[in-house]
């Protein structure tokens, strides 16, 4: 290895193959421009090139690849949602995730863990029974289980929660999984780049030019680019981008924080979520406990971290796992969650012809990366919303036709 | 600790307050169209800006207006509804 490193240091050229090409100038025209090199934007670029033969595509990223929610999430993947629309959509994503490592030729560390959402009250138990029935009806592996199953699968958990909020049962979703979020973005980026897509980092979209109700191009920090199709895939930055064309959305941005502990020997192989305690935790392949809690309580467009968050989280974590009292927190961070009033995403066409929207990803968008890429590529290529996303259209709010995922999302993701 | 000034109770820790959303003028429910009503109910000016917001001091139940920069989290002014506008 030292020799390899030396060669690296001495070489005038980059001695290893790059994950993706970094072209030094923007072309004057592309068939499609994607704003945001998060997982969603990169996946859409990949499927546009692979499935629809649209390769003159530029993905424009104001920062670095994966700088947004894609590189900040706690990587939980599941499909046990509450509405039929949601379950079908997320379950297709799970199917795509399962062979994505092979498809992208990159190890995504996709790891099936089993996902428990604990219920500490009768009301929660009732919603879970409802969810389990919807899930089973749609062919998703999901069931309501009692404390004995939880004890078997996660023996270190204190089911009595110190005596004051005992666990009554859980919604158990065996296919629940985690994956390396960076690898998902890099894998899609590389595969898209191999098919001709250009990824431009440090390139901010500052305006969208509209002529006669149609998209004509985008203004960027590096000049104007002509294009007839633009996909906005900027999650927490969506309101600012939509403001460029005067399109109103119901999005409200709140920070969502997370943290990891120091690495521990493997002891937790399931994903544990408690809606009542606002907590979720899993153990990564490095041994760190990856932990999150509820959304920050008020609107803020900043990725600052707070002590309130870790304090609250630690208190609840100790109710479930009292033996973790000595364990230290290693890192803490935040990302921006673009929340919708019904906890479902906003996907599809907009009032501006040629402008497509993939947003409203709040706390739950990582797991949807593959299916978003696929359905948004279809929508862009055919100018028709993919059947799986029709009910997530932006106009549903004006039509008072919401897709209420709220019951399932008290702890989001 | 982050502090906020309640117009009645003075400076208190932010944990004592609850956020009530951006202040928005309600269109006349009887006269406006369904579209205007939906716009009022659902749509937000979601981009970062200095915004006028509803806040409540939980311990005393006082509702008031705060002007806050939603990208830096700086609270610029707080005042009771109907009072602060005079200074503008
Ligand atoms: C702490 C945390 C935990 C989470 N946990 C989970 C979880 O367990 N499971 C789950 O499914 N989801 C989870 N999420 C949600 C998930 O991370 C997001 O919904 C998802 O990553 C959104 O991906 P995206 O590709 O749409 O957007 P992003 O990854 O946010 O990418 C958007 C990109 O657009 C760029 N951009 C913005 N404006 C411009 C502009 N004007 N010009 C050019 N580029 C621009 C940004 O720099 C950014 O890179 C979590 C989120 C957070 C913050």
mmCIF file of C-alpha atoms in Angstrom, chain A residues 239-241 243 248-254 297-302 304 308 311 341 351 394 396-402, chain B residues 2 14-15 19 21-22 34-35 37-49 51 53 55 68-73:
data_model
loop_
_atom_site.group_PDB
_atom_site.id
_atom_site.type_symbol
_atom_site.label_atom_id
_atom_site.label_comp_id
_atom_site.label_asym_id
_atom_site.label_seq_id
_atom_site.Cartn_x
_atom_site.Cartn_y
_atom_site.Cartn_z
ATOM 1 C CA UNK A 239 -39.149 26.106 -2.184
ATOM 2 C CA UNK A 240 -36.283 28.331 -3.401
ATOM 3 C CA UNK A 241 -36.186 26.620 -6.807
ATOM 4 C CA UNK A 243 -39.957 30.401 -6.316
ATOM 5 C CA UNK A 248 -46.467 27.641 -4.924
ATOM 6 C CA UNK A 249 -46.031 24.461 -2.886
ATOM 7 C CA UNK A 250 -47.143 23.403 0.591
ATOM 8 C CA UNK A 251 -43.563 22.543 1.617
ATOM 9 C CA UNK A 252 -42.213 23.637 4.987
ATOM 10 C CA UNK A 253 -38.545 22.992 5.738
ATOM 11 C CA UNK A 254 -37.431 21.762 9.172
ATOM 12 C CA UNK A 297 -39.930 21.794 16.156
ATOM 13 C CA UNK A 298 -39.862 24.862 13.900
ATOM 14 C CA UNK A 299 -38.987 25.974 10.362
ATOM 15 C CA UNK A 300 -35.273 26.473 9.766
ATOM 16 C CA UNK A 301 -33.037 26.257 6.690
ATOM 17 C CA UNK A 302 -29.836 25.415 8.510
ATOM 18 C CA UNK A 304 -26.818 23.267 12.718
ATOM 19 C CA UNK A 308 -31.527 19.590 23.025
ATOM 20 C CA UNK A 311 -30.249 15.131 25.359
ATOM 21 C CA UNK A 341 -49.001 18.366 5.032
ATOM 22 C CA UNK A 351 -47.903 24.234 -14.161
ATOM 23 C CA UNK A 394 -48.737 18.738 -6.933
ATOM 24 C CA UNK A 396 -53.753 17.251 -5.267
ATOM 25 C CA UNK A 397 -53.747 20.056 -2.696
ATOM 26 C CA UNK A 398 -55.891 22.377 -4.823
ATOM 27 C CA UNK A 399 -58.172 19.410 -5.475
ATOM 28 C CA UNK A 400 -58.409 18.579 -1.748
ATOM 29 C CA UNK A 401 -57.367 15.026 -2.671
ATOM 30 C CA UNK A 402 -54.561 14.300 -0.202
ATOM 31 C CA UNK B 2 -31.316 29.773 23.179
ATOM 32 C CA UNK B 14 -36.747 28.524 23.767
ATOM 33 C CA UNK B 15 -37.971 25.163 25.154
ATOM 34 C CA UNK B 19 -44.084 27.395 17.130
ATOM 35 C CA UNK B 21 -46.503 28.612 11.913
ATOM 36 C CA UNK B 22 -46.010 31.568 9.617
ATOM 37 C CA UNK B 34 -61.950 27.114 -3.683
ATOM 38 C CA UNK B 35 -58.551 27.643 -5.237
ATOM 39 C CA UNK B 37 -58.955 28.778 -0.042
ATOM 40 C CA UNK B 38 -56.760 25.759 -0.884
ATOM 41 C CA UNK B 39 -53.860 28.123 -1.430
ATOM 42 C CA UNK B 40 -54.437 29.599 2.029
ATOM 43 C CA UNK B 41 -54.875 26.214 3.732
ATOM 44 C CA UNK B 42 -51.963 24.368 2.152
ATOM 45 C CA UNK B 43 -49.463 26.536 0.355
ATOM 46 C CA UNK B 44 -46.584 28.271 2.108
ATOM 47 C CA UNK B 45 -43.848 30.683 1.203
ATOM 48 C CA UNK B 46 -41.396 27.920 1.974
ATOM 49 C CA UNK B 47 -38.077 29.536 1.047
ATOM 50 C CA UNK B 48 -35.822 30.969 3.733
ATOM 51 C CA UNK B 49 -36.546 34.624 4.611
ATOM 52 C CA UNK B 51 -40.791 35.747 8.425
ATOM 53 C CA UNK B 53 -44.623 33.907 12.808
ATOM 54 C CA UNK B 55 -45.412 31.658 18.756
ATOM 55 C CA UNK B 68 -37.359 35.562 12.678
ATOM 56 C CA UNK B 69 -34.736 34.928 10.028
ATOM 57 C CA UNK B 70 -35.399 31.316 9.001
ATOM 58 C CA UNK B 71 -31.928 30.721 7.627
ATOM 59 C CA UNK B 72 -29.916 31.975 10.630
ATOM 60 C CA UNK B 73 -32.548 31.429 13.353
#
